[in-house]
């Protein structure tokens, strides 16, 4: 088999890249190791930045999102037993975010790809990417019990943090930067209407909590828990009681609605960047190149921004015969990636009490949150980052 761009991984990054390349008339093949049902059900992100919304609309994947997604014009910060709303459009000149689950984005992109797109092979396990520094890199994969080879002009690794594409870049040419955090998120899905119209990010001395939602009838809630927590060690009642305690207002007057919990999982928190995002004819995009803790809602949106920059660069090569944008890809993306890394780190360390922190550290966190609540400049900084910086 031969193609122009071989894409490893059919998560949001790989699927969107395949769509954008197909629209630009560039031939590609997408290899995904899981089956379709698994990829469509994998629970992950849920907040789309304005730039992501615009890209999905422009590539024809926005119809169901516009019907079913929930536009959010703000978030609430909860600290010291009180709440403060951040008004996104007022602070950013009209920008908002949308609540529309990653599972739904993935379903929409797969449906488009299968109806009118480049080849997409499920259950195609990529075992190696070879020849990054040659004119014709090769993807080795197993599909339907046979070992196969896809020869490409370029390879894009969109295979997530645990993928193989990153290892096509020799150790000596790759630098990684990493931070792990001494806590994780216990996330639940519950069949109950969200108790608030907007997300609530809650700082409390008991730990962080987040109220989010997937739809008008499904709530998504998170609790900060110690690393290595077994989600099934937490009974439903214990989860609801702990959420109640962390969202409690000093003057009462607000109640979290409970409902049947349909899923429990624990997500570790990690910051990670691999540089460069390109070596020879192999490019990395999305989680294959960088991970952020989910507190800033940036992971999916960063993946989208990477592939928009990359698709533009391939289109420039296709139409103008110039590799200038491909050559600039890694630097262009890394600048934005590091800004998002900083924002995600800031949100995480400001809102989560570290188990080892002192009462002094806790007061500093509250002082920072109070600054955001009382200063337009500080609130604007948060709102601009949350709704997303310009792509490219
Ligand atoms: C448990 C979890 C919860 C998260 N929650 C949030 C959240 O609440 N908010 C937020 O903003 N972000 C969240 N994220 C981050 C967000 O989901 C990711 O940033 C986003 O999925 C990145 O998309 P991607 O396409 O780069 O990678 P992925 O979605 O990881 O896709 C990679 C794809 O490559 C495939 N693959 C891997 N290896 C191979 C191989 N060898 N051969 C072929 N295919 C391969 C995988 O099956 C997968 O489909 C979460 C991530 C995780 C892991």
Tab-separated table of C-alpha atoms and ligand atoms in Angstrom:
chain	number	residue	atom	x	y	z
A	1	UNK	CA	0.000	0.000	0.000
A	2	UNK	CA	1.109	3.551	-0.655
A	3	UNK	CA	-0.311	6.981	0.250
A	4	UNK	CA	0.724	10.624	0.561
A	5	UNK	CA	0.002	11.037	4.288
A	6	UNK	CA	-0.224	7.998	6.561
A	7	UNK	CA	-2.064	8.816	9.801
A	8	UNK	CA	-1.578	6.666	12.908
A	9	UNK	CA	-4.515	6.856	15.342
A	10	UNK	CA	-8.208	7.612	14.897
A	11	UNK	CA	-8.904	9.833	17.895
A	12	UNK	CA	-10.018	13.443	17.369
A	13	UNK	CA	-6.613	14.508	15.974
A	14	UNK	CA	-6.317	11.735	13.373
A	15	UNK	CA	-9.966	11.871	12.293
A	16	UNK	CA	-10.002	15.646	11.891
A	17	UNK	CA	-6.697	15.647	10.019
A	18	UNK	CA	-8.030	13.002	7.608
A	19	UNK	CA	-11.126	15.147	7.028
A	20	UNK	CA	-9.139	18.345	6.401
A	21	UNK	CA	-6.678	16.590	4.051
A	22	UNK	CA	-9.506	14.953	2.137
A	23	UNK	CA	-11.163	18.353	1.693
A	24	UNK	CA	-7.852	19.765	0.417
A	25	UNK	CA	-7.614	16.951	-2.157
A	26	UNK	CA	-4.669	15.266	-0.402
A	27	UNK	CA	-4.613	11.512	-0.352
A	28	UNK	CA	-4.291	9.831	3.079
A	29	UNK	CA	-4.938	6.573	4.951
A	30	UNK	CA	-5.945	6.412	8.623
A	31	UNK	CA	-5.041	3.394	10.804
A	32	UNK	CA	-6.784	2.916	14.171
A	33	UNK	CA	-5.981	-0.021	16.459
A	34	UNK	CA	-9.374	-0.200	18.238
A	35	UNK	CA	-12.775	-1.094	16.807
A	36	UNK	CA	-15.321	1.567	15.916
A	37	UNK	CA	-17.599	0.984	18.930
A	38	UNK	CA	-14.702	1.319	21.378
A	39	UNK	CA	-13.460	4.577	19.864
A	40	UNK	CA	-16.991	6.032	19.814
A	41	UNK	CA	-17.684	5.203	23.483
A	42	UNK	CA	-14.374	6.262	25.068
A	43	UNK	CA	-15.336	8.907	27.684
A	44	UNK	CA	-12.966	11.860	27.707
A	45	UNK	CA	-13.184	15.592	27.108
A	46	UNK	CA	-16.349	17.647	26.876
A	47	UNK	CA	-15.528	21.343	26.362
A	48	UNK	CA	-14.956	22.802	22.886
A	49	UNK	CA	-13.207	26.151	22.519
A	50	UNK	CA	-14.583	28.732	20.101
A	51	UNK	CA	-11.789	27.928	17.592
A	52	UNK	CA	-12.607	24.198	17.713
A	53	UNK	CA	-16.312	24.927	17.162
A	54	UNK	CA	-15.441	27.073	14.124
A	55	UNK	CA	-13.171	24.359	12.640
A	56	UNK	CA	-15.774	21.601	13.079
A	57	UNK	CA	-18.441	23.761	11.416
A	58	UNK	CA	-16.136	24.675	8.524
A	59	UNK	CA	-15.278	21.029	7.780
A	60	UNK	CA	-18.937	19.915	7.741
A	61	UNK	CA	-18.906	18.236	11.168
A	62	UNK	CA	-20.910	20.908	12.993
A	63	UNK	CA	-24.586	20.109	12.284
A	64	UNK	CA	-25.337	17.820	15.247
A	65	UNK	CA	-22.979	19.833	17.469
A	66	UNK	CA	-25.018	22.973	16.721
A	67	UNK	CA	-28.287	21.136	17.429
A	68	UNK	CA	-27.251	19.283	20.578
A	69	UNK	CA	-24.247	21.166	22.006
A	70	UNK	CA	-24.791	23.544	24.920
A	71	UNK	CA	-23.244	26.995	24.470
A	72	UNK	CA	-21.720	28.230	27.729
A	73	UNK	CA	-20.999	31.893	28.260
A	74	UNK	CA	-19.140	31.440	31.523
A	75	UNK	CA	-17.981	29.301	34.411
A	76	UNK	CA	-18.303	29.690	38.142
A	77	UNK	CA	-15.347	29.648	40.515
A	78	UNK	CA	-16.182	28.396	44.001
A	79	UNK	CA	-13.789	29.156	46.848
A	80	UNK	CA	-13.922	30.079	50.508
A	81	UNK	CA	-17.580	28.980	50.576
A	82	UNK	CA	-18.685	31.494	47.901
A	83	UNK	CA	-19.043	31.631	44.134
A	84	UNK	CA	-17.968	34.031	41.440
A	85	UNK	CA	-19.032	33.930	37.769
A	86	UNK	CA	-16.564	34.567	34.909
A	87	UNK	CA	-18.478	36.076	31.993
A	88	UNK	CA	-16.645	34.951	28.837
A	89	UNK	CA	-18.272	37.092	26.108
A	90	UNK	CA	-18.028	40.256	28.218
A	91	UNK	CA	-14.321	39.671	28.901
A	92	UNK	CA	-13.223	38.367	25.484
A	93	UNK	CA	-15.201	40.378	22.954
A	94	UNK	CA	-17.879	37.729	22.457
A	95	UNK	CA	-16.155	34.346	22.744
A	96	UNK	CA	-17.845	31.310	24.349
A	97	UNK	CA	-17.293	27.562	24.697
A	98	UNK	CA	-19.573	24.634	23.940
A	99	UNK	CA	-20.322	21.520	25.970
A	100	UNK	CA	-20.331	18.686	23.419
A	101	UNK	CA	-18.684	15.408	24.363
A	102	UNK	CA	-15.557	14.124	22.642
A	103	UNK	CA	-17.463	10.863	22.006
A	104	UNK	CA	-19.932	12.831	19.867
A	105	UNK	CA	-17.210	14.744	17.969
A	106	UNK	CA	-15.575	11.387	17.195
A	107	UNK	CA	-18.888	9.829	16.053
A	108	UNK	CA	-19.577	12.791	13.733
A	109	UNK	CA	-16.089	12.660	12.185
A	110	UNK	CA	-16.188	8.859	11.711
A	111	UNK	CA	-19.606	9.065	10.025
A	112	UNK	CA	-18.296	11.728	7.613
A	113	UNK	CA	-15.131	9.772	6.922
A	114	UNK	CA	-16.959	6.527	6.163
A	115	UNK	CA	-19.574	8.296	3.992
A	116	UNK	CA	-17.183	10.432	2.008
A	117	UNK	CA	-13.560	10.237	3.004
A	118	UNK	CA	-10.172	8.656	2.825
A	119	UNK	CA	-9.686	4.997	3.850
A	120	UNK	CA	-10.131	4.410	7.597
A	121	UNK	CA	-9.077	1.000	8.903
A	122	UNK	CA	-10.247	-0.043	12.368
A	123	UNK	CA	-8.428	-2.786	14.275
A	124	UNK	CA	-5.232	-1.880	12.423
A	125	UNK	CA	-2.508	-2.069	15.067
A	126	UNK	CA	0.550	-0.032	14.095
A	127	UNK	CA	3.696	-1.719	15.398
A	128	UNK	CA	6.362	0.673	14.080
A	129	UNK	CA	7.030	3.812	12.054
A	130	UNK	CA	10.350	3.551	10.249
A	131	UNK	CA	12.498	5.753	8.012
A	132	UNK	CA	11.550	9.150	9.425
A	133	UNK	CA	14.707	10.641	7.913
A	134	UNK	CA	14.153	9.110	4.444
A	135	UNK	CA	11.938	10.340	1.561
A	136	UNK	CA	9.544	7.475	2.050
A	137	UNK	CA	8.762	6.544	5.661
A	138	UNK	CA	6.948	3.292	6.311
A	139	UNK	CA	4.182	2.324	8.731
A	140	UNK	CA	4.138	-1.342	9.760
A	141	UNK	CA	0.788	-2.629	11.014
A	142	UNK	CA	-1.279	-5.730	11.611
A	143	UNK	CA	-4.775	-5.922	10.143
A	144	UNK	CA	-7.104	-8.916	9.816
A	145	UNK	CA	-4.340	-11.179	11.079
A	146	UNK	CA	-1.813	-10.085	8.426
A	147	UNK	CA	1.296	-7.961	8.781
A	148	UNK	CA	1.156	-5.095	6.310
A	149	UNK	CA	3.186	-2.095	5.211
A	150	UNK	CA	1.990	1.397	4.303
A	151	UNK	CA	4.605	3.412	2.419
A	152	UNK	CA	4.045	7.183	2.714
A	153	UNK	CA	5.427	10.545	1.669
A	154	UNK	CA	4.733	11.728	5.226
A	155	UNK	CA	3.551	10.085	8.457
A	156	UNK	CA	1.547	11.829	11.168
A	157	UNK	CA	1.464	10.260	14.616
A	158	UNK	CA	-1.953	11.016	16.158
A	159	UNK	CA	-1.776	7.910	18.331
A	160	UNK	CA	-1.997	9.494	21.773
A	161	UNK	CA	0.338	9.393	24.732
A	162	UNK	CA	0.884	5.609	24.628
A	163	UNK	CA	1.307	5.422	20.843
A	164	UNK	CA	4.304	4.242	18.832
A	165	UNK	CA	4.870	7.158	16.424
A	166	UNK	CA	6.786	9.294	18.942
A	167	UNK	CA	9.433	6.557	19.046
A	168	UNK	CA	10.180	7.101	15.347
A	169	UNK	CA	12.091	10.173	16.529
A	170	UNK	CA	15.500	8.992	17.784
A	171	UNK	CA	16.101	9.491	21.500
A	172	UNK	CA	19.005	11.829	20.774
A	173	UNK	CA	16.783	14.151	18.712
A	174	UNK	CA	13.864	14.220	21.171
A	175	UNK	CA	13.520	16.065	24.451
A	176	UNK	CA	10.661	15.465	26.869
A	177	UNK	CA	9.370	17.656	29.666
A	178	UNK	CA	7.067	16.211	32.298
A	179	UNK	CA	5.281	16.903	35.557
A	180	UNK	CA	3.045	14.535	37.465
A	181	UNK	CA	0.679	15.629	40.205
A	182	UNK	CA	0.060	13.998	43.613
A	183	UNK	CA	-3.692	13.566	42.921
A	184	UNK	CA	-6.142	12.213	40.338
A	185	UNK	CA	-9.771	12.825	39.342
A	186	UNK	CA	-12.553	10.415	40.203
A	187	UNK	CA	-15.074	11.125	37.424
A	188	UNK	CA	-18.704	10.015	37.354
A	189	UNK	CA	-21.528	10.158	34.843
A	190	UNK	CA	-24.986	10.392	36.426
A	191	UNK	CA	-28.453	10.273	34.889
A	192	UNK	CA	-29.633	13.514	36.445
A	193	UNK	CA	-30.108	17.042	35.099
A	194	UNK	CA	-27.078	19.250	35.881
A	195	UNK	CA	-27.620	21.177	39.121
A	196	UNK	CA	-26.182	24.348	37.585
A	197	UNK	CA	-26.429	25.807	34.066
A	198	UNK	CA	-22.657	26.356	33.902
A	199	UNK	CA	-19.567	24.470	35.092
A	200	UNK	CA	-18.505	25.029	38.699
A	201	UNK	CA	-14.795	24.730	39.534
A	202	UNK	CA	-14.644	24.311	43.312
A	203	UNK	CA	-11.618	24.852	45.544
A	204	UNK	CA	-12.085	23.446	49.039
A	205	UNK	CA	-9.781	22.291	51.803
A	206	UNK	CA	-11.269	18.796	51.315
A	207	UNK	CA	-10.049	18.813	47.700
A	208	UNK	CA	-11.096	20.082	44.270
A	209	UNK	CA	-14.497	19.280	42.710
A	210	UNK	CA	-15.934	20.033	39.279
A	211	UNK	CA	-19.549	20.102	38.232
A	212	UNK	CA	-19.891	19.582	34.492
A	213	UNK	CA	-22.420	18.012	32.155
A	214	UNK	CA	-22.762	16.007	28.962
A	215	UNK	CA	-26.358	16.981	28.089
A	216	UNK	CA	-29.466	18.509	29.734
A	217	UNK	CA	-30.130	15.101	31.365
A	218	UNK	CA	-26.612	13.765	32.072
A	219	UNK	CA	-24.278	15.238	34.708
A	220	UNK	CA	-20.498	14.778	34.717
A	221	UNK	CA	-18.857	15.371	38.098
A	222	UNK	CA	-15.302	15.009	39.364
A	223	UNK	CA	-13.604	14.771	42.752
A	224	UNK	CA	-9.913	15.181	43.501
A	225	UNK	CA	-8.738	11.851	44.999
A	226	UNK	CA	-5.336	10.361	45.897
A	227	UNK	CA	-3.385	8.690	43.090
A	228	UNK	CA	-4.104	4.958	42.665
A	229	UNK	CA	-7.649	5.323	44.008
A	230	UNK	CA	-9.900	2.402	43.065
A	231	UNK	CA	-13.115	4.025	41.744
A	232	UNK	CA	-15.166	1.079	42.980
A	233	UNK	CA	-13.927	1.643	46.524
A	234	UNK	CA	-16.152	4.742	46.498
A	235	UNK	CA	-19.847	3.941	47.026
A	236	UNK	CA	-22.386	6.130	45.223
A	237	UNK	CA	-23.489	7.623	48.536
A	238	UNK	CA	-19.934	8.483	49.561
A	239	UNK	CA	-19.374	10.239	46.211
A	240	UNK	CA	-22.537	12.348	46.525
A	241	UNK	CA	-21.802	13.197	50.175
A	242	UNK	CA	-18.273	14.315	49.300
A	243	UNK	CA	-19.523	16.392	46.365
A	244	UNK	CA	-22.078	18.038	48.675
A	245	UNK	CA	-19.329	18.906	51.165
A	246	UNK	CA	-16.996	20.407	48.541
A	247	UNK	CA	-19.706	22.474	46.806
A	248	UNK	CA	-21.238	23.718	50.089
A	249	UNK	CA	-21.843	27.462	50.187
A	250	UNK	CA	-21.214	29.402	53.380
A	251	UNK	CA	-24.788	30.708	53.386
A	252	UNK	CA	-26.373	27.452	52.098
A	253	UNK	CA	-29.153	27.898	49.565
A	254	UNK	CA	-27.948	25.554	46.818
A	255	UNK	CA	-28.472	21.817	46.476
A	256	UNK	CA	-26.734	19.272	44.283
A	257	UNK	CA	-29.278	16.958	42.651
A	258	UNK	CA	-28.448	13.250	42.925
A	259	UNK	CA	-29.227	10.523	40.386
A	260	UNK	CA	-28.138	7.045	39.299
A	261	UNK	CA	-24.368	6.879	38.674
A	262	UNK	CA	-23.728	5.065	35.367
A	263	UNK	CA	-19.912	5.241	35.214
A	264	UNK	CA	-16.958	5.774	37.575
A	265	UNK	CA	-13.342	6.140	36.514
A	266	UNK	CA	-10.089	7.604	37.800
A	267	UNK	CA	-7.883	9.831	35.619
A	268	UNK	CA	-4.312	10.679	36.636
A	269	UNK	CA	-3.066	14.234	36.100
A	270	UNK	CA	-0.018	14.755	33.952
A	271	UNK	CA	1.743	17.548	32.052
A	272	UNK	CA	4.006	16.357	29.227
A	273	UNK	CA	5.601	17.842	26.100
A	274	UNK	CA	7.830	16.104	23.534
A	275	UNK	CA	9.978	18.396	21.394
A	276	UNK	CA	10.283	18.728	18.462
A	277	UNK	CA	6.875	17.789	17.032
A	278	UNK	CA	8.494	16.895	13.714
A	279	UNK	CA	11.506	14.845	12.724
A	280	UNK	CA	12.265	14.349	9.033
A	281	UNK	CA	8.994	13.241	7.441
A	282	UNK	CA	7.270	12.210	10.686
A	283	UNK	CA	5.006	14.697	12.484
A	284	UNK	CA	3.317	14.377	15.888
A	285	UNK	CA	-0.052	15.899	16.742
A	286	UNK	CA	-2.323	15.948	19.813
A	287	UNK	CA	-1.662	13.722	22.809
A	288	UNK	CA	1.167	11.956	20.951
A	289	UNK	CA	3.167	15.154	21.498
A	290	UNK	CA	1.690	16.720	24.639
A	291	UNK	CA	-0.580	16.050	27.596
A	292	UNK	CA	-2.227	18.534	29.933
A	293	UNK	CA	-4.138	17.917	33.157
A	294	UNK	CA	-7.848	18.297	32.315
A	295	UNK	CA	-8.488	21.275	34.642
A	296	UNK	CA	-8.102	23.798	31.825
A	297	UNK	CA	-10.198	21.750	29.318
A	298	UNK	CA	-7.384	22.040	26.787
A	299	UNK	CA	-6.393	18.489	25.653
A	300	UNK	CA	-8.891	17.966	22.843
A	301	UNK	CA	-8.675	21.597	21.754
A	302	UNK	CA	-4.882	21.478	21.480
A	303	UNK	CA	-5.160	18.348	19.319
A	304	UNK	CA	-7.544	20.207	17.008
A	305	UNK	CA	-5.240	23.247	16.787
A	306	UNK	CA	-2.234	21.058	15.875
A	307	UNK	CA	-3.984	19.351	12.977
A	308	UNK	CA	-5.417	22.613	11.646
A	309	UNK	CA	-1.860	24.008	11.431
A	310	UNK	CA	-0.625	20.758	9.885
A	311	UNK	CA	-3.428	20.471	7.324
A	312	UNK	CA	-2.752	24.058	6.223
A	313	UNK	CA	0.933	23.194	5.827
A	314	UNK	CA	0.171	20.109	3.697
A	315	UNK	CA	-2.273	22.171	1.600
A	316	UNK	CA	0.460	24.780	1.061
A	317	UNK	CA	2.822	22.041	-0.142
A	318	UNK	CA	0.079	20.637	-2.399
A	319	UNK	CA	-0.850	23.974	-4.003
A	320	UNK	CA	2.379	26.002	-3.869
A	321	UNK	CA	4.976	23.219	-3.768
A	322	UNK	CA	6.577	24.809	-0.708
A	323	UNK	CA	7.535	23.033	2.532
A	324	UNK	CA	7.879	26.334	4.423
A	325	UNK	CA	4.788	25.789	6.591
A	326	UNK	CA	5.695	22.143	7.245
A	327	UNK	CA	9.151	23.319	8.277
A	328	UNK	CA	7.587	25.827	10.693
A	329	UNK	CA	5.005	23.326	12.075
A	330	UNK	CA	6.801	22.310	15.260
A	331	UNK	CA	7.715	25.861	16.310
A	332	UNK	CA	4.252	27.210	15.423
A	333	UNK	CA	2.490	24.574	17.520
A	334	UNK	CA	4.889	24.484	20.457
A	335	UNK	CA	4.401	28.163	21.197
A	336	UNK	CA	0.664	27.626	21.653
A	337	UNK	CA	1.198	24.256	23.383
A	338	UNK	CA	3.406	25.800	26.069
A	339	UNK	CA	0.858	28.569	26.704
A	340	UNK	CA	-1.848	25.911	27.190
A	341	UNK	CA	0.537	23.882	29.373
A	342	UNK	CA	1.008	26.928	31.572
A	343	UNK	CA	-2.728	27.665	31.784
A	344	UNK	CA	-3.562	24.024	32.612
A	345	UNK	CA	-0.836	23.950	35.258
A	346	UNK	CA	-2.083	27.256	36.692
A	347	UNK	CA	-5.710	26.076	36.903
A	348	UNK	CA	-4.636	22.749	38.403
A	349	UNK	CA	-2.282	24.077	41.059
A	350	UNK	CA	-4.574	26.982	41.977
A	351	UNK	CA	-7.670	24.827	42.441
A	352	UNK	CA	-6.258	21.601	43.965
A	353	UNK	CA	-4.848	21.497	47.477
A	354	UNK	CA	-1.636	19.491	47.320
A	355	UNK	CA	-1.782	16.830	50.091
A	356	UNK	CA	1.565	18.184	51.363
A	357	UNK	CA	0.636	21.862	51.307
A	358	UNK	CA	0.569	24.100	54.361
A	359	UNK	CA	-2.243	26.438	55.493
A	360	UNK	CA	-0.069	29.251	54.060
A	361	UNK	CA	-0.254	27.651	50.584
A	362	UNK	CA	-4.019	27.328	50.911
A	363	UNK	CA	-4.328	31.041	51.741
A	364	UNK	CA	-2.243	31.860	48.645
A	365	UNK	CA	-4.616	29.819	46.452
A	366	UNK	CA	-7.621	31.649	47.893
A	367	UNK	CA	-5.873	35.011	47.403
A	368	UNK	CA	-5.281	34.140	43.727
A	369	UNK	CA	-8.908	33.094	43.215
A	370	UNK	CA	-10.066	36.259	44.979
A	371	UNK	CA	-7.871	38.299	42.614
A	372	UNK	CA	-9.615	36.695	39.615
A	373	UNK	CA	-12.979	37.458	41.214
A	374	UNK	CA	-12.190	41.126	41.821
A	375	UNK	CA	-9.889	42.193	38.970
A	376	UNK	CA	-11.094	42.530	35.390
A	377	UNK	CA	-7.513	42.072	34.175
A	378	UNK	CA	-7.095	38.762	36.064
A	379	UNK	CA	-10.539	37.516	34.996
A	380	UNK	CA	-9.805	38.463	31.366
A	381	UNK	CA	-6.575	36.464	31.435
A	382	UNK	CA	-8.513	33.397	32.577
A	383	UNK	CA	-11.378	33.937	30.104
A	384	UNK	CA	-9.064	34.420	27.098
A	385	UNK	CA	-7.149	31.242	27.868
A	386	UNK	CA	-10.252	29.181	28.677
A	387	UNK	CA	-12.142	30.136	25.515
A	388	UNK	CA	-8.956	29.530	23.519
A	389	UNK	CA	-6.183	31.549	21.945
A	390	UNK	CA	-6.100	31.987	18.142
A	391	UNK	CA	-4.921	28.944	16.163
A	392	UNK	CA	-1.691	29.183	14.159
B	1	LIG	C1	-9.063	9.257	30.609
B	1	LIG	C2	-8.939	10.623	29.940
B	1	LIG	C3	-9.830	11.654	30.289
B	1	LIG	C4	-9.719	12.917	29.688
B	1	LIG	N1	-10.578	13.924	30.061
B	1	LIG	C5	-10.444	15.137	29.489
B	1	LIG	C6	-11.279	16.216	29.853
B	1	LIG	O1	-12.139	16.076	30.707
B	1	LIG	N2	-11.093	17.417	29.216
B	1	LIG	C7	-10.118	17.596	28.245
B	1	LIG	O2	-9.989	18.674	27.660
B	1	LIG	N3	-9.330	16.597	27.887
B	1	LIG	C8	-9.467	15.389	28.483
B	1	LIG	N4	-8.662	14.396	28.108
B	1	LIG	C9	-7.718	14.672	27.046
B	1	LIG	C10	-8.360	14.534	25.667
B	1	LIG	O3	-9.321	13.523	25.663
B	1	LIG	C11	-7.226	14.254	24.690
B	1	LIG	O4	-6.376	15.385	24.708
B	1	LIG	C12	-7.688	13.963	23.269
B	1	LIG	O5	-8.314	12.712	23.209
B	1	LIG	C13	-6.486	14.010	22.315
B	1	LIG	O6	-6.852	13.488	21.074
B	1	LIG	P1	-5.806	12.670	20.218
B	1	LIG	O7	-6.530	12.318	18.965
B	1	LIG	O8	-4.532	13.406	20.144
B	1	LIG	O9	-5.464	11.362	21.066
B	1	LIG	P2	-6.404	10.151	21.483
B	1	LIG	O10	-7.803	10.585	21.700
B	1	LIG	O11	-5.693	9.444	22.590
B	1	LIG	O12	-6.401	9.214	20.205
B	1	LIG	C14	-5.313	8.391	19.858
B	1	LIG	C15	-5.843	7.245	19.017
B	1	LIG	O13	-4.746	6.472	18.554
B	1	LIG	C16	-5.074	5.105	18.684
B	1	LIG	N5	-3.807	4.377	18.778
B	1	LIG	C17	-2.949	4.361	19.818
B	1	LIG	N6	-1.898	3.560	19.535
B	1	LIG	C18	-2.109	3.081	18.290
B	1	LIG	C19	-1.392	2.189	17.452
B	1	LIG	N7	-0.227	1.632	17.847
B	1	LIG	N8	-1.885	1.890	16.236
B	1	LIG	C20	-3.048	2.454	15.810
B	1	LIG	N9	-3.788	3.293	16.575
B	1	LIG	C21	-3.310	3.609	17.786
B	1	LIG	C22	-5.927	5.055	19.940
B	1	LIG	O14	-6.753	3.907	20.001
B	1	LIG	C23	-6.751	6.321	19.797
B	1	LIG	O15	-7.945	6.126	19.094
B	1	LIG	C24	-8.726	13.136	28.714
B	1	LIG	C25	-7.857	12.104	28.364
B	1	LIG	C26	-7.925	10.856	28.981
B	1	LIG	C27	-6.936	9.775	28.592
